[in-house]
PDB file of C-alpha atoms in Angstrom:
ATOM      1  CA  MET A   1     173.475-124.854  -1.126  1.00 40.00           C
ATOM      2  CA  ARG A   2     171.933-127.336   2.539  1.00 41.00           C
ATOM      3  CA  ARG A   3     170.914-130.572   2.085  1.00 40.00           C
ATOM      4  CA  ARG A   4     167.142-130.581   2.303  1.00 40.00           C
ATOM      5  CA  GLN A   5     165.714-133.280   4.731  1.00 38.00           C
ATOM      6  CA  LEU A   6     162.021-134.428   4.832  1.00 37.00           C
ATOM      7  CA  LEU A   7     160.291-133.052   7.572  1.00 39.00           C
ATOM      8  CA  LEU A   8     157.513-134.622   8.943  1.00 38.00           C
ATOM      9  CA  VAL A   9     156.541-132.177  12.344  1.00 39.00           C
ATOM     10  CA  PRO A  10     154.825-134.066  15.132  1.00 37.00           C
ATOM     11  CA  LEU A  11     151.389-132.918  15.491  1.00 35.00           C
ATOM     12  CA  LEU A  12     150.917-133.018  19.498  1.00 31.00           C
ATOM     13  CA  LEU A  13     147.130-132.256  19.258  1.00 31.00           C
ATOM     14  CA  ALA A  14     145.229-134.152  16.717  1.00 32.00           C
ATOM     15  CA  LEU A  15     141.786-131.841  15.849  1.00 31.00           C
ATOM     16  CA  ALA A  16     138.742-133.256  14.133  1.00 31.00           C
ATOM     17  CA  VAL A  17     137.549-130.262  12.222  1.00 32.00           C
ATOM     18  CA  PRO A  18     134.712-129.760   9.833  1.00 31.00           C
ATOM     19  CA  PHE A  19     135.665-129.758   6.441  1.00 30.00           C
ATOM     20  CA  ALA A  20     133.883-129.340   3.011  1.00 31.00           C
ATOM     21  CA  VAL A  21     136.476-130.748   0.332  1.00 32.00           C
ATOM     22  CA  SER A  22     136.993-127.368  -1.918  1.00 33.00           C
ATOM     23  CA  ALA A  23     136.493-127.072  -5.883  1.00 33.00           C
ATOM     24  CA  CYS A  24     140.186-127.767  -6.545  1.00 37.00           C
ATOM     25  CA  ALA A  25     140.468-131.313  -4.643  1.00 37.00           C
ATOM     26  CA  GLU A  26     141.307-134.437  -6.385  1.00 40.00           C
ATOM     27  CA  SER A  27     140.144-137.856  -5.872  1.00 38.00           C
ATOM     28  CA  SER A  28     142.913-140.659  -5.704  1.00 37.00           C
ATOM     29  CA  GLY A  29     143.325-140.868  -8.955  1.00 41.00           C
ATOM     30  CA  GLY A  30     145.612-137.981  -9.703  1.00 44.00           C
ATOM     31  CA  SER A  31     146.884-135.131 -10.031  1.00 49.00           C
ATOM     32  CA  GLY A  32     144.337-133.721 -12.758  1.00 58.00           C
ATOM     33  CA  PRO A  33     144.981-130.522 -14.558  1.00 81.00           C
ATOM     34  CA  GLY A  34     147.907-128.178 -12.972  1.00 94.00           C
ATOM     35  CA  GLY A  35     147.655-124.389 -12.169  1.00 96.00           C
ATOM     36  CA  PRO A  36     147.098-122.151  -9.568  1.00 96.00           C
ATOM     37  CA  VAL A  37     144.422-122.698  -6.809  1.00 96.00           C
ATOM     38  CA  THR A  38     143.132-121.762  -3.695  1.00 95.00           C
ATOM     39  CA  PRO A  39     143.102-124.529  -0.929  1.00 95.00           C
ATOM     40  CA  SER A  40     140.434-124.003   2.045  1.00 95.00           C
ATOM     41  CA  SER A  41     142.731-123.266   4.733  1.00 95.00           C
ATOM     42  CA  ILE A  42     142.273-125.893   7.665  1.00 94.00           C
ATOM     43  CA  PRO A  43     143.643-125.423  11.347  1.00 93.00           C
ATOM     44  CA  ILE A  44     146.692-127.318  12.335  1.00 91.00           C
ATOM     45  CA  ASP A  45     148.208-127.257  16.147  1.00 85.00           C
ATOM     46  CA  ILE A  46     151.594-128.061  16.380  1.00 79.00           C
ATOM     47  CA  GLY A  47     152.073-127.723  19.906  1.00 76.00           C
ATOM     48  CA  PRO A  48     153.272-124.997  22.116  1.00 76.00           C
ATOM     49  CA  SER A  49     156.939-125.470  21.262  1.00 76.00           C
ATOM     50  CA  ALA A  50     155.829-123.967  16.958  1.00 80.00           C
ATOM     51  CA  GLN A  51     153.486-121.709  15.503  1.00 85.00           C
ATOM     52  CA  VAL A  52     152.152-122.641  12.686  1.00 93.00           C
ATOM     53  CA  ALA A  53     152.249-119.490  10.192  1.00 95.00           C
ATOM     54  CA  GLY A  54     149.830-118.332   7.458  1.00 96.00           C
ATOM     55  CA  ASN A  55     147.333-120.466   5.481  1.00 97.00           C
ATOM     56  CA  THR A  56     147.639-124.288   5.277  1.00 97.00           C
ATOM     57  CA  MET A  57     146.600-125.640   1.938  1.00 97.00           C
ATOM     58  CA  PRO A  58     144.890-128.994   1.610  1.00 97.00           C
ATOM     59  CA  THR A  59     145.959-130.713  -1.866  1.00 97.00           C
ATOM     60  CA  GLY A  60     143.007-132.561  -2.701  1.00 96.00           C
ATOM     61  CA  ILE A  61     145.863-135.433  -3.197  1.00 96.00           C
ATOM     62  CA  VAL A  62     144.173-138.667  -0.898  1.00 96.00           C
ATOM     63  CA  VAL A  63     145.532-142.028  -0.485  1.00 95.00           C
ATOM     64  CA  ASP A  64     143.371-144.248   1.587  1.00 93.00           C
ATOM     65  CA  GLY A  65     141.127-141.973   3.216  1.00 94.00           C
ATOM     66  CA  LYS A  66     144.173-139.285   4.254  1.00 94.00           C
ATOM     67  CA  GLU A  67     144.977-136.056   2.566  1.00 96.00           C
ATOM     68  CA  LEU A  68     148.264-134.467   2.293  1.00 96.00           C
ATOM     69  CA  VAL A  69     148.396-130.718   4.025  1.00 96.00           C
ATOM     70  CA  LEU A  70     151.250-128.715   3.311  1.00 96.00           C
ATOM     71  CA  PHE A  71     151.941-125.333   5.598  1.00 96.00           C
ATOM     72  CA  PHE A  72     154.640-123.563   7.739  1.00 96.00           C
ATOM     73  CA  TRP A  73     155.740-123.135  10.783  1.00 93.00           C
ATOM     74  CA  MET A  74     158.165-120.642  12.290  1.00 90.00           C
ATOM     75  CA  ALA A  75     161.732-121.638  14.132  1.00 88.00           C
ATOM     76  CA  SER A  76     163.801-118.556  14.946  1.00 85.00           C
ATOM     77  CA  GLU A  77     162.068-116.163  12.479  1.00 84.00           C
ATOM     78  CA  ARG A  78     162.184-118.386   9.633  1.00 89.00           C
ATOM     79  CA  PRO A  79     159.305-120.453   7.704  1.00 92.00           C
ATOM     80  CA  VAL A  80     159.985-124.287   7.754  1.00 93.00           C
ATOM     81  CA  PHE A  81     158.117-126.426   5.165  1.00 94.00           C
ATOM     82  CA  ALA A  82     156.174-129.303   6.955  1.00 93.00           C
ATOM     83  CA  GLN A  83     153.771-131.490   5.890  1.00 93.00           C
ATOM     84  CA  ALA A  84     150.820-133.750   7.770  1.00 93.00           C
ATOM     85  CA  VAL A  85     147.466-135.606   6.608  1.00 94.00           C
ATOM     86  CA  ARG A  86     144.048-134.858   7.423  1.00 94.00           C
ATOM     87  CA  ASP A  87     141.774-137.888   7.670  1.00 94.00           C
ATOM     88  CA  THR A  88     138.580-137.357   5.269  1.00 94.00           C
ATOM     89  CA  ALA A  89     136.251-139.362   7.323  1.00 95.00           C
ATOM     90  CA  THR A  90     136.558-137.490  10.534  1.00 94.00           C
ATOM     91  CA  GLY A  91     138.431-134.412   9.571  1.00 93.00           C
ATOM     92  CA  ALA A  92     141.136-135.233  12.375  1.00 92.00           C
ATOM     93  CA  VAL A  93     144.859-133.386  11.104  1.00 91.00           C
ATOM     94  CA  SER A  94     147.769-135.498  12.608  1.00 88.00           C
ATOM     95  CA  GLN A  95     151.133-136.723  11.544  1.00 76.00           C
ATOM     96  CA  ASP A  96     150.889-139.716   9.079  1.00 74.00           C
ATOM     97  CA  ILE A  97     153.593-141.426   7.626  1.00 69.00           C
ATOM     98  CA  GLY A  98     151.916-144.456   6.646  1.00 78.00           C
ATOM     99  CA  MET A  99     150.897-142.094   3.648  1.00 88.00           C
ATOM    100  CA  CYS A 100     154.492-143.066   1.939  1.00 88.00           C
ATOM    101  CA  THR A 101     156.234-146.383   1.422  1.00 88.00           C
ATOM    102  CA  GLY A 102     159.212-144.151   0.464  1.00 85.00           C
ATOM    103  CA  GLY A 103     160.632-141.092  -1.271  1.00 85.00           C
ATOM    104  CA  THR A 104     163.063-138.814  -1.239  1.00 83.00           C
ATOM    105  CA  GLY A 105     164.126-135.216  -0.564  1.00 78.00           C
ATOM    106  CA  SER A 106     166.563-132.706  -2.337  1.00 74.00           C
ATOM    107  CA  GLU A 107     169.299-130.680  -1.690  1.00 68.00           C
ATOM    108  CA  SER A 108     167.743-127.090  -2.619  1.00 76.00           C
ATOM    109  CA  GLN A 109     169.309-124.160  -4.284  1.00 86.00           C
ATOM    110  CA  PRO A 110     167.245-120.716  -5.195  1.00 91.00           C
ATOM    111  CA  PRO A 111     164.648-119.356  -5.676  1.00 94.00           C
ATOM    112  CA  PHE A 112     163.602-123.200  -4.025  1.00 95.00           C
ATOM    113  CA  LEU A 113     163.083-123.784  -0.556  1.00 94.00           C
ATOM    114  CA  ASP A 114     162.186-127.297  -0.675  1.00 94.00           C
ATOM    115  CA  LEU A 115     161.806-130.448  -2.855  1.00 95.00           C
ATOM    116  CA  ALA A 116     160.170-133.796  -1.978  1.00 94.00           C
ATOM    117  CA  GLN A 117     159.052-137.234  -3.589  1.00 95.00           C
ATOM    118  CA  CYS A 118     156.834-139.238  -1.960  1.00 94.00           C
ATOM    119  CA  VAL A 119     156.081-142.860  -2.956  1.00 95.00           C
ATOM    120  CA  ALA A 120     152.813-143.610  -2.269  1.00 95.00           C
ATOM    121  CA  THR A 121     151.292-146.850  -1.020  1.00 94.00           C
ATOM    122  CA  ASP A 122     148.886-147.164  -3.731  1.00 94.00           C
ATOM    123  CA  GLY A 123     152.226-147.014  -6.141  1.00 94.00           C
ATOM    124  CA  SER A 124     151.715-143.453  -7.627  1.00 96.00           C
ATOM    125  CA  ILE A 125     154.499-140.657  -7.164  1.00 97.00           C
ATOM    126  CA  ILE A 126     153.606-137.200  -5.149  1.00 97.00           C
ATOM    127  CA  GLU A 127     155.827-134.767  -5.319  1.00 97.00           C
ATOM    128  CA  PHE A 128     155.840-131.171  -3.658  1.00 97.00           C
ATOM    129  CA  GLY A 129     157.951-127.836  -2.596  1.00 97.00           C
ATOM    130  CA  ALA A 130     158.599-124.563  -1.801  1.00 97.00           C
ATOM    131  CA  PHE A 131     160.174-122.141  -3.949  1.00 97.00           C
ATOM    132  CA  ARG A 132     160.509-117.875  -3.536  1.00 96.00           C
ATOM    133  CA  GLY A 133     158.633-115.835  -6.093  1.00 96.00           C
ATOM    134  CA  GLU A 134     155.429-116.050  -8.314  1.00 95.00           C
ATOM    135  CA  ALA A 135     155.036-118.436 -11.061  1.00 96.00           C
ATOM    136  CA  SER A 136     152.070-119.026 -13.952  1.00 97.00           C
ATOM    137  CA  ARG A 137     152.932-122.777 -14.400  1.00 97.00           C
ATOM    138  CA  VAL A 138     155.226-125.385 -12.665  1.00 98.00           C
ATOM    139  CA  THR A 139     155.978-128.666 -14.247  1.00 98.00           C
ATOM    140  CA  SER A 140     158.154-132.021 -13.326  1.00 97.00           C
ATOM    141  CA  GLN A 141     159.422-133.976 -15.983  1.00 97.00           C
ATOM    142  CA  ALA A 142     160.562-137.832 -15.593  1.00 96.00           C
ATOM    143  CA  ASP A 143     160.251-140.745 -17.937  1.00 91.00           C
ATOM    144  CA  GLY A 144     159.979-139.167 -20.920  1.00 94.00           C
ATOM    145  CA  LYS A 145     156.353-137.231 -19.304  1.00 96.00           C
ATOM    146  CA  THR A 146     155.825-133.382 -18.129  1.00 97.00           C
ATOM    147  CA  THR A 147     152.935-132.966 -15.416  1.00 97.00           C
ATOM    148  CA  GLU A 148     151.435-130.160 -14.263  1.00 98.00           C
ATOM    149  CA  ALA A 149     151.655-129.496 -10.539  1.00 98.00           C
ATOM    150  CA  LYS A 150     149.018-127.397  -8.965  1.00 98.00           C
ATOM    151  CA  PHE A 151     150.255-124.130  -6.633  1.00 98.00           C
ATOM    152  CA  ALA A 152     149.254-121.201  -4.393  1.00 97.00           C
ATOM    153  CA  ARG A 153     150.561-118.510  -2.317  1.00 97.00           C
ATOM    154  CA  TRP A 154     151.467-118.601   1.165  1.00 97.00           C
ATOM    155  CA  ASN A 155     150.155-115.708   2.624  1.00 97.00           C
ATOM    156  CA  LYS A 156     153.186-114.702   4.558  1.00 96.00           C
ATOM    157  CA  ASP A 157     155.589-113.983   2.248  1.00 96.00           C
ATOM    158  CA  VAL A 158     156.401-114.094  -1.852  1.00 96.00           C
ATOM    159  CA  ILE A 159     156.315-117.769  -1.606  1.00 97.00           C
ATOM    160  CA  THR A 160     154.898-120.474  -3.850  1.00 98.00           C
ATOM    161  CA  VAL A 161     153.743-124.252  -3.047  1.00 98.00           C
ATOM    162  CA  PHE A 162     153.313-126.629  -5.436  1.00 98.00           C
ATOM    163  CA  TRP A 163     152.102-130.414  -5.495  1.00 98.00           C
ATOM    164  CA  LEU A 164     151.236-132.953  -8.016  1.00 98.00           C
ATOM    165  CA  ARG A 165     150.669-136.795  -8.635  1.00 97.00           C
ATOM    166  CA  ARG A 166     151.585-139.012 -10.919  1.00 97.00           C
ATOM    167  CA  GLN A 167     152.654-142.565 -12.537  1.00 96.00           C
ATOM    168  CA  GLY A 168     156.060-143.274 -13.060  1.00 95.00           C
ATOM    169  CA  LYS A 169     158.657-145.054 -11.534  1.00 93.00           C
ATOM    170  CA  PRO A 170     160.414-143.935  -7.725  1.00 93.00           C
ATOM    171  CA  ALA A 171     163.288-141.365  -8.415  1.00 89.00           C
ATOM    172  CA  PRO A 172     166.443-143.406  -7.020  1.00 86.00           C
ATOM    173  CA  GLY A 173     168.123-143.235  -4.016  1.00 76.00           C
ATOM    174  CA  ALA A 174     171.934-142.386  -3.709  1.00 66.00           C
ATOM    175  CA  SER A 175     174.482-144.958  -4.086  1.00 63.00           C
ATOM    176  CA  PHE A 176     177.355-145.508  -1.419  1.00 60.00           C
ATOM    177  CA  PHE A 177     181.491-145.270  -2.663  1.00 60.00           C
ATOM    178  CA  PRO A 178     182.970-146.856  -0.173  1.00 60.00           C
ATOM    179  CA  ASP A 179     186.581-145.434  -1.602  1.00 58.00           C
ATOM    180  CA  ARG A 180     185.577-142.099  -1.015  1.00 57.00           C
ATOM    181  CA  GLY A 181     183.433-143.040   2.169  1.00 59.00           C
ATOM    182  CA  MET A 182     180.475-140.912   0.713  1.00 66.00           C
ATOM    183  CA  THR A 183     176.937-141.153  -0.992  1.00 66.00           C
ATOM    184  CA  SER A 184     176.090-140.123  -4.388  1.00 67.00           C
ATOM    185  CA  PRO A 185     173.062-139.564  -6.697  1.00 74.00           C
ATOM    186  CA  GLY A 186     173.444-141.237 -10.223  1.00 80.00           C
ATOM    187  CA  PRO A 187     173.001-139.066 -13.105  1.00 86.00           C
ATOM    188  CA  ALA A 188     170.865-136.012 -13.184  1.00 86.00           C
ATOM    189  CA  GLU A 189     168.403-137.307 -15.803  1.00 91.00           C
ATOM    190  CA  GLN A 190     167.441-140.155 -13.924  1.00 91.00           C
ATOM    191  CA  TYR A 191     165.952-137.709 -11.518  1.00 92.00           C
ATOM    192  CA  PRO A 192     162.300-136.040 -12.144  1.00 95.00           C
ATOM    193  CA  LEU A 193     163.405-131.883 -13.252  1.00 96.00           C
ATOM    194  CA  VAL A 194     160.835-129.541 -11.695  1.00 97.00           C
ATOM    195  CA  THR A 195     160.552-125.978 -13.744  1.00 97.00           C
ATOM    196  CA  ILE A 196     159.002-122.918 -12.894  1.00 98.00           C
ATOM    197  CA  TYR A 197     157.971-120.525 -15.525  1.00 98.00           C
ATOM    198  CA  SER A 198     156.910-116.743 -15.655  1.00 96.00           C
ATOM    199  CA  ALA A 199     154.036-115.107 -17.018  1.00 94.00           C
ATOM    200  CA  LYS A 200     155.208-114.647 -20.405  1.00 94.00           C
ATOM    201  CA  GLY A 201     155.952-118.551 -20.426  1.00 95.00           C
ATOM    202  CA  LYS A 202     159.447-118.069 -19.605  1.00 97.00           C
ATOM    203  CA  ALA A 203     161.551-121.004 -17.531  1.00 97.00           C
ATOM    204  CA  ILE A 204     162.686-118.571 -14.574  1.00 95.00           C
ATOM    205  CA  GLY A 205     164.130-121.693 -12.240  1.00 96.00           C
ATOM    206  CA  SER A 206     164.127-125.196 -12.401  1.00 96.00           C
ATOM    207  CA  ALA A 207     165.951-128.381 -10.469  1.00 95.00           C
ATOM    208  CA  ARG A 208     166.165-132.024  -9.937  1.00 94.00           C
ATOM    209  CA  ILE A 209     164.489-134.361  -7.113  1.00 93.00           C
ATOM    210  CA  LYS A 210     167.292-135.963  -6.107  1.00 87.00           C
ATOM    211  CA  PRO A 211     169.259-136.570  -2.923  1.00 79.00           C
ATOM    212  CA  GLY A 212     172.123-134.823  -2.376  1.00 65.00           C
ATOM    213  CA  VAL A 213     175.681-135.679  -1.301  1.00 57.00           C
ATOM    214  CA  GLY A 214     176.596-137.143   2.064  1.00 60.00           C
ATOM    215  CA  MET A 215     179.550-138.311   4.082  1.00 58.00           C
ATOM    216  CA  GLN A 216     180.116-141.674   5.788  1.00 62.00           C
ATOM    217  CA  LYS A 217     179.405-140.823   9.525  1.00 63.00           C
ATOM    218  CA  GLY A 218     181.931-142.416  12.775  1.00 55.00           C
ATOM    219  CA  GLY A 219     184.170-145.011  11.860  1.00 48.00           C
TER     220      GLY A 219
END
């Protein structure tokens, strides 16, 4: 098990690129119906020290005129999941940590590679991640409600990327326990449960978007 750290890769060269919003793109009001989609890949340049791999995935999730874009870059022949934003007015792609006012990454275990929650500046909840394999359905359950995610296949491996937008309460952060010198998440039911379903409708993997256990540094 490894602790997943939410990664926003610095984009060293912002690109102004023409981009027609695909049919799968949504307005800022919500995630819309879930299911498989084929986003129109857009160019992303993260500089000479890293290389973007395969198709990038504009999500259609727009906050304050900025669209969340998901992609992979390669590090030591291993794909690293990352995020960027596209200005819907100019088409420029760049790093923009201002889209989120909070959120959490998650410990990841197979088949999941990454899980994350972003609390958007408008108060909506954005959840996204990646897992190894294919699916016919991906959902997030929280606050007694189930939200269907959109998802797309990365074209360099059998890896699926998913995303959704919903209303609700943000996942709580980890609590610090001084007597043990560590941080730990609260009860599991407080955190969103992401579930992957096979073509036959069987749940084949699930995990909660919650912070991992951590030890206090230094002294």
